[in-house]
Protein backbone atom coordinates (compact mmCIF):
# COMPACT_ATOMS: atom_id res chain seq x y z
CA UNK A 1 0.00 0.00 0.00
CA UNK A 2 2.76 2.41 1.00
CA UNK A 3 4.72 1.55 -2.19
CA UNK A 4 1.69 2.21 -4.36
CA UNK A 5 1.16 5.59 -2.68
CA UNK A 6 4.82 6.57 -3.16
CA UNK A 7 4.72 5.55 -6.83
CA UNK A 8 1.45 7.44 -7.31
CA UNK A 9 2.86 10.65 -5.81
CA UNK A 10 6.05 10.22 -7.86
CA UNK A 11 4.04 9.80 -11.07
CA UNK A 12 2.05 12.99 -10.32
CA UNK A 13 5.25 14.96 -9.63
CA UNK A 14 6.88 13.73 -12.84
CA UNK A 15 3.77 14.60 -14.86
CA UNK A 16 3.69 18.10 -13.34
CA UNK A 17 7.40 18.64 -14.07
CA UNK A 18 6.93 17.46 -17.65
CA UNK A 19 3.97 19.80 -18.10
CA UNK A 20 5.95 22.73 -16.68
CA UNK A 21 8.83 22.01 -19.08
CA UNK A 22 6.38 21.86 -22.01
CA UNK A 23 4.88 25.22 -21.03
CA UNK A 24 8.33 26.79 -20.72
CA UNK A 25 9.18 25.66 -24.24
CA UNK A 26 6.27 27.57 -25.79
CA UNK A 27 7.58 30.73 -27.51
CA UNK A 28 4.77 33.05 -26.39
CA UNK A 29 1.21 32.79 -25.15
CA UNK A 30 -1.44 32.85 -27.84
CA UNK A 31 -1.25 36.14 -29.73
CA UNK A 32 -4.88 36.96 -28.94
CA UNK A 33 -4.30 36.63 -25.20
CA UNK A 34 -1.08 38.64 -25.41
CA UNK A 35 -2.74 41.47 -27.34
CA UNK A 36 -5.86 41.49 -25.14
CA UNK A 37 -4.13 41.39 -21.74
CA UNK A 38 -0.97 43.43 -22.36
CA UNK A 39 -0.67 46.71 -20.49
CA UNK A 40 0.25 48.86 -23.50
CA UNK A 41 -0.36 52.23 -21.88
CA UNK A 42 3.29 52.79 -20.81
CA UNK A 43 4.39 52.10 -24.41
CA UNK A 44 1.64 54.03 -26.17
CA UNK A 45 1.36 56.82 -23.58
CA UNK A 46 -2.39 56.45 -23.97
CA UNK A 47 -5.22 54.02 -23.23
CA UNK A 48 -5.85 53.65 -26.97
CA UNK A 49 -4.10 52.54 -30.14
CA UNK A 50 -4.89 52.93 -33.83
CA UNK A 51 -2.95 49.88 -35.09
CA UNK A 52 -1.56 46.87 -33.27
CA UNK A 53 0.68 44.62 -35.38
CA UNK A 54 2.59 41.35 -35.04
CA UNK A 55 5.21 39.70 -37.24
CA UNK A 56 8.27 37.47 -37.04
CA UNK A 57 11.44 39.24 -35.92
CA UNK A 58 13.28 37.06 -38.45
CA UNK A 59 10.85 38.23 -41.20
CA UNK A 60 9.72 34.66 -41.86
CA UNK A 61 6.04 34.18 -42.79
CA UNK A 62 4.23 31.78 -40.47
CA UNK A 63 1.29 29.40 -40.79
CA UNK A 64 0.61 30.03 -37.09
CA UNK A 65 0.42 33.69 -36.11
CA UNK A 66 0.93 32.71 -32.46
CA UNK A 67 4.62 32.30 -33.35
CA UNK A 68 5.02 36.01 -34.09
CA UNK A 69 7.48 37.65 -31.69
CA UNK A 70 7.89 41.22 -32.99
CA UNK A 71 5.26 43.89 -32.33
CA UNK A 72 4.30 47.47 -33.23
CA UNK A 73 1.62 49.87 -32.15
CA UNK A 74 0.51 53.20 -33.54
CA UNK A 75 -1.00 55.61 -31.08
CA UNK A 76 -3.31 58.40 -32.18
CA UNK A 77 -3.22 60.40 -28.98
CA UNK A 78 0.27 61.14 -27.87
CA UNK A 79 0.18 63.57 -24.97
CA UNK A 80 1.39 67.01 -25.98
CA UNK A 81 1.79 66.26 -29.70
CA UNK A 82 -0.49 66.54 -32.73
CA UNK A 83 1.45 63.64 -34.30
CA UNK A 84 1.07 59.92 -33.90
CA UNK A 85 3.63 57.74 -32.19
CA UNK A 86 4.80 54.39 -33.55
CA UNK A 87 6.41 52.04 -31.02
CA UNK A 88 8.33 48.83 -31.69
CA UNK A 89 8.25 46.33 -28.80
CA UNK A 90 8.81 42.68 -27.96
CA UNK A 91 6.92 39.94 -26.13
CA UNK A 92 7.92 41.24 -22.70
CA UNK A 93 6.71 44.77 -23.56
CA UNK A 94 10.23 46.15 -23.85
CA UNK A 95 10.38 49.32 -25.96
CA UNK A 96 12.74 48.60 -28.88
CA UNK A 97 12.40 52.07 -30.39
CA UNK A 98 9.83 54.68 -31.26
CA UNK A 99 9.36 57.79 -33.36
CA UNK A 100 6.84 60.47 -34.10
CA UNK A 101 5.06 60.29 -37.43
CA UNK A 102 2.40 62.34 -39.19
CA UNK A 103 -1.13 61.81 -37.85
CA UNK A 104 -2.36 58.31 -38.71
CA UNK A 105 -5.81 58.81 -40.19
CA UNK A 106 -8.54 56.58 -41.53
CA UNK A 107 -8.97 54.33 -38.50
CA UNK A 108 -10.62 54.70 -35.09
CA UNK A 109 -9.06 54.41 -31.67
CA UNK A 110 -9.57 51.18 -29.76
CA UNK A 111 -8.43 49.51 -26.58
CA UNK A 112 -6.35 46.38 -27.04
CA UNK A 113 -8.54 44.81 -24.31
CA UNK A 114 -11.38 44.73 -26.88
CA UNK A 115 -9.57 42.02 -28.88
CA UNK A 116 -11.43 38.81 -28.06
CA UNK A 117 -11.75 36.70 -31.21
CA UNK A 118 -8.83 34.31 -31.72
CA UNK A 119 -6.43 35.78 -34.30
CA UNK A 120 -5.18 32.38 -35.48
CA UNK A 121 -8.78 31.14 -35.91
CA UNK A 122 -9.44 34.21 -38.06
CA UNK A 123 -6.44 33.33 -40.21
CA UNK A 124 -7.76 29.79 -40.66
CA UNK A 125 -11.09 31.22 -41.82
CA UNK A 126 -9.35 33.52 -44.31
CA UNK A 127 -7.37 30.59 -45.73
CA UNK A 128 -10.56 28.55 -46.10
CA UNK A 129 -12.53 31.42 -47.66
CA UNK A 130 -9.90 32.17 -50.30
CA UNK A 131 -8.85 28.55 -50.95
CA UNK A 132 -5.24 28.86 -49.80
CA UNK A 133 -4.72 26.14 -47.16
CA UNK A 134 -0.92 26.45 -47.18
CA UNK A 135 -0.78 30.25 -46.91
CA UNK A 136 1.60 31.83 -44.43
CA UNK A 137 1.14 35.30 -42.96
CA UNK A 138 4.04 37.73 -43.01
CA UNK A 139 2.23 39.89 -40.46
CA UNK A 140 -1.17 40.73 -39.02
CA UNK A 141 -2.50 44.17 -38.11
CA UNK A 142 -5.54 44.80 -35.92
CA UNK A 143 -7.46 48.06 -36.27
CA UNK A 144 -10.97 49.49 -35.89
CA UNK A 145 -12.70 50.98 -38.92
CA UNK A 146 -14.21 54.45 -38.81
CA UNK A 147 -17.25 53.55 -40.89
CA UNK A 148 -18.36 50.42 -38.99
CA UNK A 149 -16.66 50.77 -35.63
CA UNK A 150 -15.69 47.08 -35.85
CA UNK A 151 -12.27 45.51 -35.34
CA UNK A 152 -10.58 44.15 -38.45
CA UNK A 153 -7.82 41.55 -38.60
CA UNK A 154 -5.61 42.40 -41.59
CA UNK A 155 -3.54 39.36 -42.61
CA UNK A 156 -0.67 40.12 -45.00
CA UNK A 157 0.19 37.22 -47.30
CA UNK A 158 3.37 37.38 -49.43
CA UNK A 159 2.84 37.52 -53.19
CA UNK A 160 5.99 38.70 -55.00
CA UNK A 161 8.71 41.30 -54.90
CA UNK A 162 8.55 41.73 -51.14
CA UNK A 163 4.90 42.78 -51.35
CA UNK A 164 1.90 41.28 -49.61
CA UNK A 165 -1.79 41.03 -50.36
CA UNK A 166 -4.06 42.10 -47.52
CA UNK A 167 -6.87 39.72 -46.54
CA UNK A 168 -9.28 41.40 -44.14
CA UNK A 169 -11.47 39.55 -41.65
CA UNK A 170 -14.06 41.21 -39.41
CA UNK A 171 -14.78 38.86 -36.49
CA UNK A 172 -17.99 40.52 -35.27
CA UNK A 173 -19.70 40.36 -38.66
CA UNK A 174 -17.89 37.33 -40.09
CA UNK A 175 -17.07 39.44 -43.16
CA UNK A 176 -14.14 39.06 -45.54
CA UNK A 177 -12.59 41.53 -47.95
CA UNK A 178 -9.53 41.75 -50.16
CA UNK A 179 -7.37 44.70 -49.26
CA UNK A 180 -4.49 46.36 -51.07
CA UNK A 181 -1.00 45.22 -51.95
CA UNK A 182 1.27 46.58 -49.24
CA UNK A 183 4.65 46.10 -47.57
CA UNK A 184 4.74 42.78 -45.75
CA UNK A 185 6.46 44.02 -42.61
CA UNK A 186 6.27 46.95 -40.23
CA UNK A 187 9.32 49.01 -39.32
CA UNK A 188 9.95 52.34 -37.65
CA UNK A 189 11.32 53.70 -40.92
CA UNK A 190 8.70 52.47 -43.39
CA UNK A 191 5.44 53.14 -41.55
CA UNK A 192 3.89 56.54 -42.04
CA UNK A 193 5.69 57.34 -45.28
CA UNK A 194 3.96 57.05 -48.60
CA UNK A 195 0.37 57.08 -47.39
CA UNK A 196 -1.43 58.98 -44.68
CA UNK A 197 -3.22 56.15 -43.03
CA UNK A 198 -5.13 52.94 -43.31
CA UNK A 199 -8.68 52.05 -44.14
PDB file of C-alpha atoms in Angstrom:
ATOM      1  CA  UNK A   1       0.000   0.000   0.000  1.00  0.00           C
ATOM      2  CA  UNK A   2       2.757   2.408   0.998  1.00  0.00           C
ATOM      3  CA  UNK A   3       4.725   1.552  -2.189  1.00  0.00           C
ATOM      4  CA  UNK A   4       1.689   2.207  -4.359  1.00  0.00           C
ATOM      5  CA  UNK A   5       1.157   5.590  -2.676  1.00  0.00           C
ATOM      6  CA  UNK A   6       4.821   6.574  -3.162  1.00  0.00           C
ATOM      7  CA  UNK A   7       4.724   5.551  -6.830  1.00  0.00           C
ATOM      8  CA  UNK A   8       1.448   7.439  -7.312  1.00  0.00           C
ATOM      9  CA  UNK A   9       2.860  10.651  -5.812  1.00  0.00           C
ATOM     10  CA  UNK A  10       6.048  10.217  -7.858  1.00  0.00           C
ATOM     11  CA  UNK A  11       4.040   9.803 -11.066  1.00  0.00           C
ATOM     12  CA  UNK A  12       2.047  12.986 -10.319  1.00  0.00           C
ATOM     13  CA  UNK A  13       5.246  14.963  -9.634  1.00  0.00           C
ATOM     14  CA  UNK A  14       6.878  13.729 -12.844  1.00  0.00           C
ATOM     15  CA  UNK A  15       3.772  14.603 -14.864  1.00  0.00           C
ATOM     16  CA  UNK A  16       3.689  18.103 -13.339  1.00  0.00           C
ATOM     17  CA  UNK A  17       7.400  18.639 -14.070  1.00  0.00           C
ATOM     18  CA  UNK A  18       6.932  17.462 -17.651  1.00  0.00           C
ATOM     19  CA  UNK A  19       3.967  19.798 -18.097  1.00  0.00           C
ATOM     20  CA  UNK A  20       5.949  22.733 -16.678  1.00  0.00           C
ATOM     21  CA  UNK A  21       8.830  22.008 -19.084  1.00  0.00           C
ATOM     22  CA  UNK A  22       6.384  21.861 -22.007  1.00  0.00           C
ATOM     23  CA  UNK A  23       4.885  25.216 -21.029  1.00  0.00           C
ATOM     24  CA  UNK A  24       8.325  26.793 -20.719  1.00  0.00           C
ATOM     25  CA  UNK A  25       9.178  25.661 -24.241  1.00  0.00           C
ATOM     26  CA  UNK A  26       6.274  27.566 -25.785  1.00  0.00           C
ATOM     27  CA  UNK A  27       7.580  30.729 -27.506  1.00  0.00           C
ATOM     28  CA  UNK A  28       4.767  33.050 -26.386  1.00  0.00           C
ATOM     29  CA  UNK A  29       1.207  32.786 -25.153  1.00  0.00           C
ATOM     30  CA  UNK A  30      -1.440  32.853 -27.843  1.00  0.00           C
ATOM     31  CA  UNK A  31      -1.253  36.138 -29.732  1.00  0.00           C
ATOM     32  CA  UNK A  32      -4.876  36.960 -28.937  1.00  0.00           C
ATOM     33  CA  UNK A  33      -4.302  36.631 -25.196  1.00  0.00           C
ATOM     34  CA  UNK A  34      -1.082  38.638 -25.409  1.00  0.00           C
ATOM     35  CA  UNK A  35      -2.744  41.468 -27.338  1.00  0.00           C
ATOM     36  CA  UNK A  36      -5.859  41.486 -25.136  1.00  0.00           C
ATOM     37  CA  UNK A  37      -4.130  41.393 -21.743  1.00  0.00           C
ATOM     38  CA  UNK A  38      -0.965  43.427 -22.360  1.00  0.00           C
ATOM     39  CA  UNK A  39      -0.666  46.714 -20.490  1.00  0.00           C
ATOM     40  CA  UNK A  40       0.249  48.856 -23.502  1.00  0.00           C
ATOM     41  CA  UNK A  41      -0.360  52.232 -21.876  1.00  0.00           C
ATOM     42  CA  UNK A  42       3.289  52.786 -20.815  1.00  0.00           C
ATOM     43  CA  UNK A  43       4.394  52.103 -24.411  1.00  0.00           C
ATOM     44  CA  UNK A  44       1.637  54.026 -26.172  1.00  0.00           C
ATOM     45  CA  UNK A  45       1.364  56.816 -23.577  1.00  0.00           C
ATOM     46  CA  UNK A  46      -2.390  56.448 -23.974  1.00  0.00           C
ATOM     47  CA  UNK A  47      -5.219  54.021 -23.232  1.00  0.00           C
ATOM     48  CA  UNK A  48      -5.847  53.654 -26.969  1.00  0.00           C
ATOM     49  CA  UNK A  49      -4.099  52.536 -30.135  1.00  0.00           C
ATOM     50  CA  UNK A  50      -4.886  52.931 -33.834  1.00  0.00           C
ATOM     51  CA  UNK A  51      -2.951  49.885 -35.087  1.00  0.00           C
ATOM     52  CA  UNK A  52      -1.560  46.868 -33.273  1.00  0.00           C
ATOM     53  CA  UNK A  53       0.684  44.618 -35.385  1.00  0.00           C
ATOM     54  CA  UNK A  54       2.593  41.346 -35.037  1.00  0.00           C
ATOM     55  CA  UNK A  55       5.205  39.696 -37.240  1.00  0.00           C
ATOM     56  CA  UNK A  56       8.272  37.468 -37.040  1.00  0.00           C
ATOM     57  CA  UNK A  57      11.438  39.244 -35.919  1.00  0.00           C
ATOM     58  CA  UNK A  58      13.283  37.059 -38.449  1.00  0.00           C
ATOM     59  CA  UNK A  59      10.853  38.229 -41.196  1.00  0.00           C
ATOM     60  CA  UNK A  60       9.716  34.659 -41.855  1.00  0.00           C
ATOM     61  CA  UNK A  61       6.037  34.178 -42.795  1.00  0.00           C
ATOM     62  CA  UNK A  62       4.227  31.780 -40.470  1.00  0.00           C
ATOM     63  CA  UNK A  63       1.292  29.397 -40.794  1.00  0.00           C
ATOM     64  CA  UNK A  64       0.609  30.027 -37.090  1.00  0.00           C
ATOM     65  CA  UNK A  65       0.422  33.695 -36.110  1.00  0.00           C
ATOM     66  CA  UNK A  66       0.926  32.707 -32.464  1.00  0.00           C
ATOM     67  CA  UNK A  67       4.620  32.301 -33.350  1.00  0.00           C
ATOM     68  CA  UNK A  68       5.024  36.015 -34.085  1.00  0.00           C
ATOM     69  CA  UNK A  69       7.478  37.652 -31.693  1.00  0.00           C
ATOM     70  CA  UNK A  70       7.890  41.225 -32.987  1.00  0.00           C
ATOM     71  CA  UNK A  71       5.262  43.894 -32.334  1.00  0.00           C
ATOM     72  CA  UNK A  72       4.297  47.465 -33.228  1.00  0.00           C
ATOM     73  CA  UNK A  73       1.617  49.873 -32.154  1.00  0.00           C
ATOM     74  CA  UNK A  74       0.507  53.200 -33.542  1.00  0.00           C
ATOM     75  CA  UNK A  75      -0.998  55.608 -31.079  1.00  0.00           C
ATOM     76  CA  UNK A  76      -3.306  58.395 -32.179  1.00  0.00           C
ATOM     77  CA  UNK A  77      -3.219  60.396 -28.976  1.00  0.00           C
ATOM     78  CA  UNK A  78       0.267  61.143 -27.869  1.00  0.00           C
ATOM     79  CA  UNK A  79       0.183  63.566 -24.967  1.00  0.00           C
ATOM     80  CA  UNK A  80       1.385  67.008 -25.978  1.00  0.00           C
ATOM     81  CA  UNK A  81       1.793  66.264 -29.695  1.00  0.00           C
ATOM     82  CA  UNK A  82      -0.490  66.535 -32.728  1.00  0.00           C
ATOM     83  CA  UNK A  83       1.450  63.645 -34.298  1.00  0.00           C
ATOM     84  CA  UNK A  84       1.073  59.920 -33.899  1.00  0.00           C
ATOM     85  CA  UNK A  85       3.629  57.740 -32.186  1.00  0.00           C
ATOM     86  CA  UNK A  86       4.796  54.387 -33.547  1.00  0.00           C
ATOM     87  CA  UNK A  87       6.405  52.041 -31.015  1.00  0.00           C
ATOM     88  CA  UNK A  88       8.333  48.832 -31.691  1.00  0.00           C
ATOM     89  CA  UNK A  89       8.253  46.335 -28.803  1.00  0.00           C
ATOM     90  CA  UNK A  90       8.815  42.682 -27.959  1.00  0.00           C
ATOM     91  CA  UNK A  91       6.923  39.940 -26.129  1.00  0.00           C
ATOM     92  CA  UNK A  92       7.917  41.238 -22.695  1.00  0.00           C
ATOM     93  CA  UNK A  93       6.709  44.768 -23.561  1.00  0.00           C
ATOM     94  CA  UNK A  94      10.227  46.154 -23.846  1.00  0.00           C
ATOM     95  CA  UNK A  95      10.381  49.324 -25.964  1.00  0.00           C
ATOM     96  CA  UNK A  96      12.743  48.602 -28.882  1.00  0.00           C
ATOM     97  CA  UNK A  97      12.401  52.065 -30.391  1.00  0.00           C
ATOM     98  CA  UNK A  98       9.835  54.684 -31.261  1.00  0.00           C
ATOM     99  CA  UNK A  99       9.363  57.785 -33.362  1.00  0.00           C
ATOM    100  CA  UNK A 100       6.843  60.469 -34.101  1.00  0.00           C
ATOM    101  CA  UNK A 101       5.061  60.293 -37.426  1.00  0.00           C
ATOM    102  CA  UNK A 102       2.400  62.343 -39.192  1.00  0.00           C
ATOM    103  CA  UNK A 103      -1.126  61.812 -37.852  1.00  0.00           C
ATOM    104  CA  UNK A 104      -2.362  58.306 -38.708  1.00  0.00           C
ATOM    105  CA  UNK A 105      -5.807  58.814 -40.192  1.00  0.00           C
ATOM    106  CA  UNK A 106      -8.537  56.581 -41.531  1.00  0.00           C
ATOM    107  CA  UNK A 107      -8.969  54.332 -38.496  1.00  0.00           C
ATOM    108  CA  UNK A 108     -10.621  54.702 -35.092  1.00  0.00           C
ATOM    109  CA  UNK A 109      -9.061  54.405 -31.675  1.00  0.00           C
ATOM    110  CA  UNK A 110      -9.566  51.184 -29.759  1.00  0.00           C
ATOM    111  CA  UNK A 111      -8.426  49.508 -26.576  1.00  0.00           C
ATOM    112  CA  UNK A 112      -6.353  46.378 -27.043  1.00  0.00           C
ATOM    113  CA  UNK A 113      -8.540  44.814 -24.313  1.00  0.00           C
ATOM    114  CA  UNK A 114     -11.377  44.732 -26.879  1.00  0.00           C
ATOM    115  CA  UNK A 115      -9.567  42.023 -28.883  1.00  0.00           C
ATOM    116  CA  UNK A 116     -11.433  38.815 -28.064  1.00  0.00           C
ATOM    117  CA  UNK A 117     -11.753  36.697 -31.212  1.00  0.00           C
ATOM    118  CA  UNK A 118      -8.825  34.310 -31.720  1.00  0.00           C
ATOM    119  CA  UNK A 119      -6.435  35.780 -34.301  1.00  0.00           C
ATOM    120  CA  UNK A 120      -5.182  32.375 -35.483  1.00  0.00           C
ATOM    121  CA  UNK A 121      -8.780  31.137 -35.905  1.00  0.00           C
ATOM    122  CA  UNK A 122      -9.440  34.208 -38.056  1.00  0.00           C
ATOM    123  CA  UNK A 123      -6.437  33.332 -40.211  1.00  0.00           C
ATOM    124  CA  UNK A 124      -7.760  29.793 -40.656  1.00  0.00           C
ATOM    125  CA  UNK A 125     -11.090  31.225 -41.819  1.00  0.00           C
ATOM    126  CA  UNK A 126      -9.346  33.523 -44.312  1.00  0.00           C
ATOM    127  CA  UNK A 127      -7.371  30.590 -45.729  1.00  0.00           C
ATOM    128  CA  UNK A 128     -10.561  28.551 -46.100  1.00  0.00           C
ATOM    129  CA  UNK A 129     -12.533  31.423 -47.656  1.00  0.00           C
ATOM    130  CA  UNK A 130      -9.903  32.168 -50.296  1.00  0.00           C
ATOM    131  CA  UNK A 131      -8.846  28.547 -50.946  1.00  0.00           C
ATOM    132  CA  UNK A 132      -5.237  28.857 -49.799  1.00  0.00           C
ATOM    133  CA  UNK A 133      -4.721  26.139 -47.160  1.00  0.00           C
ATOM    134  CA  UNK A 134      -0.918  26.453 -47.182  1.00  0.00           C
ATOM    135  CA  UNK A 135      -0.785  30.252 -46.911  1.00  0.00           C
ATOM    136  CA  UNK A 136       1.595  31.832 -44.430  1.00  0.00           C
ATOM    137  CA  UNK A 137       1.140  35.298 -42.957  1.00  0.00           C
ATOM    138  CA  UNK A 138       4.038  37.733 -43.015  1.00  0.00           C
ATOM    139  CA  UNK A 139       2.227  39.894 -40.459  1.00  0.00           C
ATOM    140  CA  UNK A 140      -1.168  40.730 -39.016  1.00  0.00           C
ATOM    141  CA  UNK A 141      -2.504  44.168 -38.113  1.00  0.00           C
ATOM    142  CA  UNK A 142      -5.542  44.800 -35.922  1.00  0.00           C
ATOM    143  CA  UNK A 143      -7.459  48.058 -36.275  1.00  0.00           C
ATOM    144  CA  UNK A 144     -10.971  49.490 -35.888  1.00  0.00           C
ATOM    145  CA  UNK A 145     -12.702  50.984 -38.921  1.00  0.00           C
ATOM    146  CA  UNK A 146     -14.205  54.451 -38.810  1.00  0.00           C
ATOM    147  CA  UNK A 147     -17.251  53.553 -40.888  1.00  0.00           C
ATOM    148  CA  UNK A 148     -18.364  50.422 -38.993  1.00  0.00           C
ATOM    149  CA  UNK A 149     -16.661  50.775 -35.627  1.00  0.00           C
ATOM    150  CA  UNK A 150     -15.685  47.081 -35.846  1.00  0.00           C
ATOM    151  CA  UNK A 151     -12.275  45.510 -35.338  1.00  0.00           C
ATOM    152  CA  UNK A 152     -10.580  44.155 -38.453  1.00  0.00           C
ATOM    153  CA  UNK A 153      -7.822  41.551 -38.602  1.00  0.00           C
ATOM    154  CA  UNK A 154      -5.606  42.402 -41.588  1.00  0.00           C
ATOM    155  CA  UNK A 155      -3.538  39.356 -42.614  1.00  0.00           C
ATOM    156  CA  UNK A 156      -0.674  40.123 -45.004  1.00  0.00           C
ATOM    157  CA  UNK A 157       0.191  37.220 -47.300  1.00  0.00           C
ATOM    158  CA  UNK A 158       3.374  37.382 -49.435  1.00  0.00           C
ATOM    159  CA  UNK A 159       2.840  37.515 -53.189  1.00  0.00           C
ATOM    160  CA  UNK A 160       5.993  38.696 -55.000  1.00  0.00           C
ATOM    161  CA  UNK A 161       8.713  41.298 -54.901  1.00  0.00           C
ATOM    162  CA  UNK A 162       8.549  41.729 -51.137  1.00  0.00           C
ATOM    163  CA  UNK A 163       4.900  42.780 -51.351  1.00  0.00           C
ATOM    164  CA  UNK A 164       1.905  41.278 -49.610  1.00  0.00           C
ATOM    165  CA  UNK A 165      -1.791  41.034 -50.358  1.00  0.00           C
ATOM    166  CA  UNK A 166      -4.060  42.101 -47.517  1.00  0.00           C
ATOM    167  CA  UNK A 167      -6.874  39.720 -46.542  1.00  0.00           C
ATOM    168  CA  UNK A 168      -9.281  41.398 -44.143  1.00  0.00           C
ATOM    169  CA  UNK A 169     -11.467  39.549 -41.654  1.00  0.00           C
ATOM    170  CA  UNK A 170     -14.059  41.211 -39.407  1.00  0.00           C
ATOM    171  CA  UNK A 171     -14.780  38.856 -36.488  1.00  0.00           C
ATOM    172  CA  UNK A 172     -17.989  40.523 -35.268  1.00  0.00           C
ATOM    173  CA  UNK A 173     -19.696  40.359 -38.661  1.00  0.00           C
ATOM    174  CA  UNK A 174     -17.887  37.334 -40.093  1.00  0.00           C
ATOM    175  CA  UNK A 175     -17.068  39.440 -43.157  1.00  0.00           C
ATOM    176  CA  UNK A 176     -14.138  39.056 -45.540  1.00  0.00           C
ATOM    177  CA  UNK A 177     -12.590  41.530 -47.951  1.00  0.00           C
ATOM    178  CA  UNK A 178      -9.527  41.746 -50.164  1.00  0.00           C
ATOM    179  CA  UNK A 179      -7.368  44.702 -49.263  1.00  0.00           C
ATOM    180  CA  UNK A 180      -4.487  46.363 -51.068  1.00  0.00           C
ATOM    181  CA  UNK A 181      -0.998  45.219 -51.948  1.00  0.00           C
ATOM    182  CA  UNK A 182       1.271  46.584 -49.236  1.00  0.00           C
ATOM    183  CA  UNK A 183       4.646  46.104 -47.566  1.00  0.00           C
ATOM    184  CA  UNK A 184       4.742  42.783 -45.749  1.00  0.00           C
ATOM    185  CA  UNK A 185       6.459  44.021 -42.606  1.00  0.00           C
ATOM    186  CA  UNK A 186       6.274  46.954 -40.235  1.00  0.00           C
ATOM    187  CA  UNK A 187       9.319  49.015 -39.320  1.00  0.00           C
ATOM    188  CA  UNK A 188       9.949  52.336 -37.652  1.00  0.00           C
ATOM    189  CA  UNK A 189      11.322  53.701 -40.923  1.00  0.00           C
ATOM    190  CA  UNK A 190       8.698  52.471 -43.389  1.00  0.00           C
ATOM    191  CA  UNK A 191       5.441  53.143 -41.552  1.00  0.00           C
ATOM    192  CA  UNK A 192       3.886  56.544 -42.038  1.00  0.00           C
ATOM    193  CA  UNK A 193       5.693  57.338 -45.275  1.00  0.00           C
ATOM    194  CA  UNK A 194       3.962  57.053 -48.601  1.00  0.00           C
ATOM    195  CA  UNK A 195       0.365  57.085 -47.388  1.00  0.00           C
ATOM    196  CA  UNK A 196      -1.427  58.981 -44.678  1.00  0.00           C
ATOM    197  CA  UNK A 197      -3.224  56.153 -43.035  1.00  0.00           C
ATOM    198  CA  UNK A 198      -5.130  52.941 -43.315  1.00  0.00           C
ATOM    199  CA  UNK A 199      -8.685  52.054 -44.143  1.00  0.00           C
TER     200      UNK A 199
END
